[in-house]
Coordinates of C-alpha atoms in Angstrom, one line a residue:
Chain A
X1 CA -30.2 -143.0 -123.0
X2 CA -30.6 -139.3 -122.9
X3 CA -32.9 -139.5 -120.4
X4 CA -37.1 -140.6 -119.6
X5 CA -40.2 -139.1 -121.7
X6 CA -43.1 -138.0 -119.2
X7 CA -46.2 -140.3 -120.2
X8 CA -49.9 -139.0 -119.3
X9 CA -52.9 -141.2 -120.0
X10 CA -56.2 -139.5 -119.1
X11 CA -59.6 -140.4 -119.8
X12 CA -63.2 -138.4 -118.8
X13 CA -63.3 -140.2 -115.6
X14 CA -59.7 -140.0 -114.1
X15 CA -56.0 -139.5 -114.6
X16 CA -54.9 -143.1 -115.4
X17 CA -51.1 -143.1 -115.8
X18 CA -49.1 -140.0 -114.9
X19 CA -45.1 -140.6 -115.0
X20 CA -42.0 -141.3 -116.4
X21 CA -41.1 -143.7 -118.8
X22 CA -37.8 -144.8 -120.9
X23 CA -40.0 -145.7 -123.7
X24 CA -43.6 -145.8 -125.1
X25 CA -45.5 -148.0 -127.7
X26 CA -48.9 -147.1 -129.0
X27 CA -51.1 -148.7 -131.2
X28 CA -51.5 -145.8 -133.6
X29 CA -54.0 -146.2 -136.8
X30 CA -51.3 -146.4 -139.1
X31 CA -49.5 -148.9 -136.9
X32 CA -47.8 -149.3 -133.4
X33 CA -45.3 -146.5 -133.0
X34 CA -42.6 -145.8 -130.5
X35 CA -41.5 -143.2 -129.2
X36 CA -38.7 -142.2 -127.1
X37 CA -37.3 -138.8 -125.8
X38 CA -36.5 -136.1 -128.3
X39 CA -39.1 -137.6 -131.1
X40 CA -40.5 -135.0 -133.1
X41 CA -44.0 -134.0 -132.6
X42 CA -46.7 -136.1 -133.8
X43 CA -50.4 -136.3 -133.5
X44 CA -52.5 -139.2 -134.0
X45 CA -55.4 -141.4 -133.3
X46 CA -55.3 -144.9 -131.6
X47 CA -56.6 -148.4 -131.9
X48 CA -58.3 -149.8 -129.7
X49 CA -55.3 -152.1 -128.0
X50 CA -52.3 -152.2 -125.9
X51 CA -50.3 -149.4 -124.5
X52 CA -46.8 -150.7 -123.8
X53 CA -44.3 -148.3 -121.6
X54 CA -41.3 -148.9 -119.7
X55 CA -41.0 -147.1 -116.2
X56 CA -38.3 -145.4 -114.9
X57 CA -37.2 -148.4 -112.8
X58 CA -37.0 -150.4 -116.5
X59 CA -40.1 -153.2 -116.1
X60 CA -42.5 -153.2 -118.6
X61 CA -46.5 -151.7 -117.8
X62 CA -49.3 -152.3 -120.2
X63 CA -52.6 -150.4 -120.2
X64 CA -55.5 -150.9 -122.1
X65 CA -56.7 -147.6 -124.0
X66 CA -59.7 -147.4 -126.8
X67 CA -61.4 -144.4 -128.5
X68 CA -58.1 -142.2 -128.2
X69 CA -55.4 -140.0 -129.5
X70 CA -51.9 -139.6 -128.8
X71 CA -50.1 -135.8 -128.4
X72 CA -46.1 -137.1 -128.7
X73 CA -44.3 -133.8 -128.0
X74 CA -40.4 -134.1 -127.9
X75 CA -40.5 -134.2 -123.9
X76 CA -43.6 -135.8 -123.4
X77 CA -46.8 -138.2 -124.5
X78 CA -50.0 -137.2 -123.6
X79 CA -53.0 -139.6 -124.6
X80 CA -56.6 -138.6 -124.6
X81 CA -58.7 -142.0 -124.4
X82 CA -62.7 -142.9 -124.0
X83 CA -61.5 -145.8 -121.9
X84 CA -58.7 -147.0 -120.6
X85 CA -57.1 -149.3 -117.6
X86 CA -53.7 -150.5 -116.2
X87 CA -52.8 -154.1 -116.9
X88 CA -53.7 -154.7 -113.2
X89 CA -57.2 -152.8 -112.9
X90 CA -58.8 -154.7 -116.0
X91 CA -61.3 -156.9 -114.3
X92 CA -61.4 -160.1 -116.8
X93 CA -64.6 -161.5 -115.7
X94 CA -66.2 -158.2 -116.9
X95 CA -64.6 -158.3 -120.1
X96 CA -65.0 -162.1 -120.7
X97 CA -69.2 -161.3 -119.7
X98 CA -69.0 -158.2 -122.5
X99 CA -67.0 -160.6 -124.9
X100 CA -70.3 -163.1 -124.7
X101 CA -72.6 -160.4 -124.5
X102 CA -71.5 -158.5 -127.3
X103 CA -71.0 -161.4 -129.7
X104 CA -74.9 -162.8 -128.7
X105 CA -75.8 -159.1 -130.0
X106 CA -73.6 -159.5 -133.5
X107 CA -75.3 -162.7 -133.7
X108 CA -78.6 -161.6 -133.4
X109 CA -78.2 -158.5 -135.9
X110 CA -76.1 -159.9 -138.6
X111 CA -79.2 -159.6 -140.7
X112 CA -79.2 -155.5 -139.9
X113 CA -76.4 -153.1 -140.7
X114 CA -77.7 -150.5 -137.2
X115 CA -75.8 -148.5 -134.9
X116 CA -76.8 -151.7 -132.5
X117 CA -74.4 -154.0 -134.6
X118 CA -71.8 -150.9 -134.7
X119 CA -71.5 -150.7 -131.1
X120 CA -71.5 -154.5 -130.5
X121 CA -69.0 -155.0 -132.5
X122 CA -67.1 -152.4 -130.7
X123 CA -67.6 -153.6 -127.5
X124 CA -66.5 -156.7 -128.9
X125 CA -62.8 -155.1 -129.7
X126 CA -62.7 -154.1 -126.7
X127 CA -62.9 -156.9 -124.8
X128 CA -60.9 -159.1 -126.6
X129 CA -58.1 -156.2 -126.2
X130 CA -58.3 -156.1 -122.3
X131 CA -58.4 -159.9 -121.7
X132 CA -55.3 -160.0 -124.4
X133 CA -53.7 -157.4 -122.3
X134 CA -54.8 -159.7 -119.0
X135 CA -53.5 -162.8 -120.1
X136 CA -50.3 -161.5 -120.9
X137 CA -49.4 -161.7 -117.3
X138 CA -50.1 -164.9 -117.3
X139 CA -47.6 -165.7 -119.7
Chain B
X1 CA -110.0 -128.0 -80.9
X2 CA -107.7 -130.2 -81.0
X3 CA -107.1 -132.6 -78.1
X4 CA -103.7 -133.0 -76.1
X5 CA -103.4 -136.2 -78.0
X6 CA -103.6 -135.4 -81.6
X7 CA -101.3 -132.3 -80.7
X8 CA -98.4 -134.9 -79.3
X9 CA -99.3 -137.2 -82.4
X10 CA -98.6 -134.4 -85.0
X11 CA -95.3 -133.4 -83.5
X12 CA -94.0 -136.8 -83.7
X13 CA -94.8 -137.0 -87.2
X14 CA -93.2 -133.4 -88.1
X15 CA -90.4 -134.6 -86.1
X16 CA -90.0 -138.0 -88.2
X17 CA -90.3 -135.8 -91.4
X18 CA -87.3 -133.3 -90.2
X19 CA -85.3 -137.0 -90.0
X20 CA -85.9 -138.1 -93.3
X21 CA -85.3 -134.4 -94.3
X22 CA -81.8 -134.3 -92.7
X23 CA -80.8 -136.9 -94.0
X24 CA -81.3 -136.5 -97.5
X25 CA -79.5 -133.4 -96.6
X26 CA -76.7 -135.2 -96.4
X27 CA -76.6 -138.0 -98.8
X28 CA -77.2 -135.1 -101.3
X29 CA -74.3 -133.4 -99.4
X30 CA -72.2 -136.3 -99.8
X31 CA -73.8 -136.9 -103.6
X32 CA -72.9 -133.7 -104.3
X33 CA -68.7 -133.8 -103.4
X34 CA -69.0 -137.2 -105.4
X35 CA -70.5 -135.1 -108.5
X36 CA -67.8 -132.2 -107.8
X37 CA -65.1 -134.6 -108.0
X38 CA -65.9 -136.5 -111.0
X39 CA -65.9 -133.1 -112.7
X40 CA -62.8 -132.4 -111.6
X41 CA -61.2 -135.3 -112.7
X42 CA -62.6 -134.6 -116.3
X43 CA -60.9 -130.9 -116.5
X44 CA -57.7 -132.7 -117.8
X45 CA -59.2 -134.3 -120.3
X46 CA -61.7 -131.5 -121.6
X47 CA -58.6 -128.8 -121.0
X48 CA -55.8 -131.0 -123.2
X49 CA -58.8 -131.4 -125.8
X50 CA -59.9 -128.1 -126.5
X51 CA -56.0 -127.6 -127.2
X52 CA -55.6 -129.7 -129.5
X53 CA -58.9 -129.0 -131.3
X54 CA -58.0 -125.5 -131.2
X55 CA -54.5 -126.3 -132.6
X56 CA -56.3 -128.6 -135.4
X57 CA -58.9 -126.3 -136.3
X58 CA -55.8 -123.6 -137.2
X59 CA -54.3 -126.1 -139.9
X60 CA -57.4 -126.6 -142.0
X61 CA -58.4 -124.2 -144.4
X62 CA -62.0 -122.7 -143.4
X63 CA -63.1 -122.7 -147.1
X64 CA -66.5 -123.8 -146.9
X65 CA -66.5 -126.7 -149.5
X66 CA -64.0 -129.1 -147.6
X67 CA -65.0 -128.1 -144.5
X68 CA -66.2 -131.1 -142.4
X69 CA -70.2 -131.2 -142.4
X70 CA -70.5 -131.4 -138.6
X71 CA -68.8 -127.8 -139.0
X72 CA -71.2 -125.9 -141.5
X73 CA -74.5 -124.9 -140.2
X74 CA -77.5 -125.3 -142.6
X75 CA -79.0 -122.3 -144.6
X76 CA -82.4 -123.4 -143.4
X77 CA -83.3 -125.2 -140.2
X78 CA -86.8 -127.1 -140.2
X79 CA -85.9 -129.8 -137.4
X80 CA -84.4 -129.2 -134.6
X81 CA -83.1 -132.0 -131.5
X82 CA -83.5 -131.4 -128.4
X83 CA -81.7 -132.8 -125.8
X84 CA -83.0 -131.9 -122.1
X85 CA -81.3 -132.6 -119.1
X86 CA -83.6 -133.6 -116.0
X87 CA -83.2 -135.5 -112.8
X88 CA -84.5 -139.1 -112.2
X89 CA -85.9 -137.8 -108.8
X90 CA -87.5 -134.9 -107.5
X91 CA -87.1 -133.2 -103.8
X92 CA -85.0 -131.0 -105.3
X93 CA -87.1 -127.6 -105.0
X94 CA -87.7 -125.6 -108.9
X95 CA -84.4 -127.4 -110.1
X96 CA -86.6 -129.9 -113.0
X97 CA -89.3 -126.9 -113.2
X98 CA -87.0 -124.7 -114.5
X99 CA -85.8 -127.0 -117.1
X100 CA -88.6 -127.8 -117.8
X101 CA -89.7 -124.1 -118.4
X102 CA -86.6 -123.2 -120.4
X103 CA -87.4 -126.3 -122.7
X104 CA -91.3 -125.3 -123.6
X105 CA -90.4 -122.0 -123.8
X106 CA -87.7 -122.9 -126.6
X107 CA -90.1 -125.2 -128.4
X108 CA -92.7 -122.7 -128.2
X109 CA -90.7 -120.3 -130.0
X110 CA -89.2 -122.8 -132.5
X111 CA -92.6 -123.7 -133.3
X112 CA -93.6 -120.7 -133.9
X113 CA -91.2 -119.9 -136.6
X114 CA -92.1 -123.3 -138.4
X115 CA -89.3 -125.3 -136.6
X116 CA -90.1 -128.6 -135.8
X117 CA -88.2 -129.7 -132.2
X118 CA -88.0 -133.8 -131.8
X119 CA -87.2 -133.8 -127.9
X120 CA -85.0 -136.1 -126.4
X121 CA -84.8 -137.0 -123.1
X122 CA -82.2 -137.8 -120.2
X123 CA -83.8 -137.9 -116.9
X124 CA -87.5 -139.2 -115.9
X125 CA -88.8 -135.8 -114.6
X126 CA -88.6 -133.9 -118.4
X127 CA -89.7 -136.6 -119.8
X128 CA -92.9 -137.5 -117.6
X129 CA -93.8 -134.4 -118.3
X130 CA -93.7 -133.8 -121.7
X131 CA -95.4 -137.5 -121.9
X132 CA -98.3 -135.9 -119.8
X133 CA -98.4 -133.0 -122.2
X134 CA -98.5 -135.8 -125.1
X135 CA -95.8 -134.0 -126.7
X136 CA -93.8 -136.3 -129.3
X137 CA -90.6 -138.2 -127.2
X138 CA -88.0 -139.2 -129.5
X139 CA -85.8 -141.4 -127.1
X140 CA -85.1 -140.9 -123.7
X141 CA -82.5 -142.3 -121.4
X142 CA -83.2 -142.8 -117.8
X143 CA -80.9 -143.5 -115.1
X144 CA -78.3 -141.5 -116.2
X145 CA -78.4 -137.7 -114.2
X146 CA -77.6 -138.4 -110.7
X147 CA -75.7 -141.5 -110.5
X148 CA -73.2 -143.4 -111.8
X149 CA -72.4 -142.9 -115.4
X150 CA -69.4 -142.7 -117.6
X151 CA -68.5 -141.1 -121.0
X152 CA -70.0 -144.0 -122.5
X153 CA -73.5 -142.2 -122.0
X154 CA -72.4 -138.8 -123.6
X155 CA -70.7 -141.2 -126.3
X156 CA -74.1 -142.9 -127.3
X157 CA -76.4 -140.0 -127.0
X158 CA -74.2 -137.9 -128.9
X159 CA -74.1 -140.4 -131.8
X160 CA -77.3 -140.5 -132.0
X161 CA -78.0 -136.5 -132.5
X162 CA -74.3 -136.6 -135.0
X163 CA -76.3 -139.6 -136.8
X164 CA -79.4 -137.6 -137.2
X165 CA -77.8 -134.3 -138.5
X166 CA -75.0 -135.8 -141.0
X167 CA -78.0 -138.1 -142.5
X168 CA -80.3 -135.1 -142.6
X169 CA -83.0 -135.7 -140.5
X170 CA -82.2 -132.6 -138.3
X171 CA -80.8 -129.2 -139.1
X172 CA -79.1 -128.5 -136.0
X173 CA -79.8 -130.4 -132.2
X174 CA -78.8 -128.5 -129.1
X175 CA -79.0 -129.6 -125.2
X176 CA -81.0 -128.0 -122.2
X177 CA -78.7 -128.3 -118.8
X178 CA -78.4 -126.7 -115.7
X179 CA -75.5 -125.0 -115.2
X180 CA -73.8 -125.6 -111.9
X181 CA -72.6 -121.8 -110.9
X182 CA -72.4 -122.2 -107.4
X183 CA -74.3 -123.7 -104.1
X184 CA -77.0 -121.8 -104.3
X185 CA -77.0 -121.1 -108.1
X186 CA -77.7 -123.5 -110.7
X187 CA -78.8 -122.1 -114.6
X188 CA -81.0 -123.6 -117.0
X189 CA -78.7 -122.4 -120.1
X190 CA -79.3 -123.6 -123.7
X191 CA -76.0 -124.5 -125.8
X192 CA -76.0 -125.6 -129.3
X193 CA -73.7 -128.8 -130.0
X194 CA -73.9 -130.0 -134.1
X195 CA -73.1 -128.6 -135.8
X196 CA -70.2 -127.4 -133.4
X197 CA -69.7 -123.8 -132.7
X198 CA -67.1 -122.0 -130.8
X199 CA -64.1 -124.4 -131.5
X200 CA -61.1 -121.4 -129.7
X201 CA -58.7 -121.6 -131.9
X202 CA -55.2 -121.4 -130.3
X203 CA -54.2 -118.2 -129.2
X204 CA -51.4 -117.7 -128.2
X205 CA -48.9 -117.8 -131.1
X206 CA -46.1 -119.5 -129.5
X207 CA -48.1 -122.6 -128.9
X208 CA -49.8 -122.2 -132.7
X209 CA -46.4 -122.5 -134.1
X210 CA -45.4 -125.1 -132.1
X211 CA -48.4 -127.6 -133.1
X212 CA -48.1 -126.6 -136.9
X213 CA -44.4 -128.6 -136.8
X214 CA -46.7 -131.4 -135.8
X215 CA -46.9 -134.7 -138.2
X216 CA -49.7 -136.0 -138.2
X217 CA -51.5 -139.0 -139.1
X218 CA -53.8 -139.7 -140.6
X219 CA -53.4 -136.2 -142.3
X220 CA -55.1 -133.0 -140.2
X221 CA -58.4 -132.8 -142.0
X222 CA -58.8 -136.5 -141.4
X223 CA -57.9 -136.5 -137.8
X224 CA -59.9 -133.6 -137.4
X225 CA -63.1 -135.4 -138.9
X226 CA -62.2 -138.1 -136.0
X227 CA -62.0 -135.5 -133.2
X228 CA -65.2 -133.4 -134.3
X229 CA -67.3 -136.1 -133.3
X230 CA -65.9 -136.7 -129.7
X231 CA -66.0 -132.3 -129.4
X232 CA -70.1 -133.0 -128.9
X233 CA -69.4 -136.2 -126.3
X234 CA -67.1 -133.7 -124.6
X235 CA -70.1 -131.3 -124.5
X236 CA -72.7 -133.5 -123.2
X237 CA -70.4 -135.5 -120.9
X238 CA -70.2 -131.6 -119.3
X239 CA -73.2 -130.9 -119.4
X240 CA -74.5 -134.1 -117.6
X241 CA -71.5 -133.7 -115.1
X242 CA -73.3 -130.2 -114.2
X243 CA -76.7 -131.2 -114.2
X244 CA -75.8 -133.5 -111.8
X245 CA -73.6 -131.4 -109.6
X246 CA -76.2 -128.9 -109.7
X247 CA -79.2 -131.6 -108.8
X248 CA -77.7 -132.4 -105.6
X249 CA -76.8 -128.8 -104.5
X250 CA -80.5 -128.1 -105.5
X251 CA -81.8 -131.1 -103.3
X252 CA -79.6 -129.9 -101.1
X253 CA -80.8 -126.4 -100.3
X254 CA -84.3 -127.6 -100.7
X255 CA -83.7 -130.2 -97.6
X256 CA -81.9 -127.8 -96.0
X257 CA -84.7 -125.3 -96.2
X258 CA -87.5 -128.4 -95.4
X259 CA -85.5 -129.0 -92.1
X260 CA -85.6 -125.7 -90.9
X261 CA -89.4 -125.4 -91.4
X262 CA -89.7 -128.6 -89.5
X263 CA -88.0 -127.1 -86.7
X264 CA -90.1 -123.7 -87.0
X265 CA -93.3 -125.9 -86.9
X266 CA -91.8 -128.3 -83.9
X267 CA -91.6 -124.7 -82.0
X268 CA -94.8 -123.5 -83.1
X269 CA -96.9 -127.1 -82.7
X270 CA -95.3 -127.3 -78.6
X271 CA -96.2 -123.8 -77.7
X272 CA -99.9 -125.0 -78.6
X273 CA -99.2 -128.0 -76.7
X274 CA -98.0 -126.9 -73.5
X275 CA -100.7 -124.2 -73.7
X276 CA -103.2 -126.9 -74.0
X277 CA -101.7 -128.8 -71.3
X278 CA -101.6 -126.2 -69.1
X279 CA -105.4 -125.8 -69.8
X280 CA -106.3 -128.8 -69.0
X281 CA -104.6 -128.6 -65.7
X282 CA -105.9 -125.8 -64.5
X283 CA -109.5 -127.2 -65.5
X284 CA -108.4 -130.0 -63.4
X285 CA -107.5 -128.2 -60.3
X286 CA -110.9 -126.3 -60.5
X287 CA -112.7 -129.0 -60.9
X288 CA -110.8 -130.5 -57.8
X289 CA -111.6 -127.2 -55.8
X290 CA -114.6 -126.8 -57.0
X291 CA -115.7 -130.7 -55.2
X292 CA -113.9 -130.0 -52.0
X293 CA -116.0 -126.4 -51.7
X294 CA -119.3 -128.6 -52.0
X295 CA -118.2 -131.4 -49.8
X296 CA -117.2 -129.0 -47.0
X297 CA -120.6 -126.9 -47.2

């Protein structure tokens, strides 16, 4: 390997992931891409989804990110996301309670096309991608 | 006059007061590093975005036609939104009052010319006062300058002013905030966000050549139509980042200021005291002089 691409997730609040990594997988909008050092450069928006990188030391990291895009420049990845959380900072309970909540809202405003139902269903993404990205652990 | 008593009563209360005043001294003090740091922490973010914006906005042809609608200001304005920034709370010396200013003054003109200005607003204090001057409220969002909020806030309220102009029910909305310049400076300052103005383009021509090689996906104009959107959330996620920054330096000085009159009045209020005091006793001690003189005659 010719060497480690330098991987930078930020978001409004805080720097999320800031290091080196052997290899990064995003979910772009045309499909997950991956990059490794030396790709050419590339700009694009994200999914809502997974995040997949391996660190220097070789074991695999997962971070949730949502309402971003990806900078791929041949020496490094920089991605600009609304949200977004390492595997291990996603608090499940949180996401399970926004799963339920934002479902009860689809529910009740099926009837309506309104920005309500739009960001219900958003939220709804959303937390099915971070407990996804929890369970995985698991597994 | 007023006896010893009520004298001793008054500068227990003042005293009590400079407490409270001290310490929202420093909960604002301590409110306010909170509301520095979170505004440092979103510099990377706003920075690397105004690149790549900048970058984007190079690649696309300005020809009017095809450029995207939240880019092309409108021939005539009729409606304008207006987003003002307040605190929740006051104690915090002319901070709301001069938002509030810079906000009627602004409508005042618009509605001069014939504009019609829906207000919207973030923050209790604009927005009981508007609601006592029966001024029309569009929405308001309370809870938000201050405390605890994320980009989800800046998200949602920006929506709803990009909703509004792209389906024609406004002409143009722009925000009221106070700008955070230093401790003891904080500047009401009027910015207009849709549609956007003032995308930089990239400057320097190394870096514009260097994003040009760039693929991407979905194709410029596309991405750019996704990013436009999120250029107003950056701008009101700033601008509620300095209204609050510059809320707690206001409270600040203002507690600041209150505790030192406390102390000036504490001075004042004991040098009556103790002249009282001293009154007192000496009417005491002729009194006392007085009775032994007509016991001894």
């Amino acid at each position: 390997m010719a060497g480690n691409i330098m991987l930078e997730v930020v978001t409004p609040d805080k720097s999320v992931v800031s290091e080196e990594a052997q290899i990064v997988v995003a979910p772009g909008e045309y499909g997950e891409f991956g990059v490794l050092i030396g790709h050419t450069s590339f700009l694009t928006t994200l999914k809502t989804g997974m995040l997949r990188y391996k660190d220097k030391g070789g074991s695999e990291r997962a971070v949730f990110v949502s309402g971003g895009f990806a900078e791929v420049l041949p020496n490094k990845v920089t991605v600009l996301a609304e949200s977004a959380d390492r595997r291990r900072d996603i608090d499940v309970e949180r996401a399970r309670a926004a799963m339920k909540r934002a479902e009860q809202r689809i529910a009740e405003a099926r009837t309506k096309e309104d920005i309500d139902a739009r960001r219900a269903e958003a939220a709804l993404q959303r937390a099915i991608a971070r407990m996804k990205i929890s369970e995985r652990r698991a597994a | 006059m007023a006896t010893l008593k009520d004298i001793q009563l008054k500068i227990v209360g003042v005293k009590k007061t400079q407490k409270i005043t001290k310490a929202m001294n420093m909960v604002a003090a301590s409110k306010l590093r909170g509301a520095q740091e979170k505004a440092e922490a979103f510099r990377p973010y706003a920075n690397k975005f105004a690149e790549v914006l900048g970058s984007l906005s190079d690649r696309i042809d300005a020809d009017e036609e095809h450029a995207p609608p939240l880019l092309v200001p409108r021939a005539e304005v009729k409606t304008i939104d207006l987003l003002l920034m307040t605190s929740d709370r006051g104690l915090c010396g002319g901070f709301n009052t001069s938002l509030i200013i810079k906000a009627e003054k602004f409508m005042k003109e618009k509605a001069e010319q014939g504009v019609d200005v829906r207000l919207i607003c973030m923050g209790k204090k604009g927005r009981d006062y508007f609601r006592r001057k029966k001024y029309n409220i569009q929405s308001e969002h309370i809870g938000i300058v201050g405390g605890k909020f994320g980009f989800n806030v800046a998200v949602n309220a920006g929506q709803e002013l990009i909703d509004a102009f792209l389906n024609g029910e406004t002409d143009e909305a722009r925000v009221i905030f106070s700008e955070f310049v230093s401790m003891s400076r904080q500047v009401p300052t009027l910015s207009q966000v849709v549609p956007i103005v003032g995308v930089e383009k990239a400057e320097q021509a190394q870096e514009a050549e260097y994003i040009a090689e760039h693929i991407c996906e979905p194709p410029a104009e596309e991405l750019m139509a996704e990013m436009l959107p999120k250029q107003v959330y950056v701008q009101i996620f700033r601008g509620l980042l300095e209204t609050s920054t510059s809320e707690h330096a206001a409270r600040m000085a203002a507690m600041d200021n209150a505790t030192t009159n406390c102390g000036e009045m504490i001075t004042s209020l004991s040098l009556v005291y103790n002249k009282a005091r001293q009154a007192a006793i000496t009417a005491d001690l002729m009194d006392i002089v007085g009775g032994a003189e007509a016991l001894k005659g």
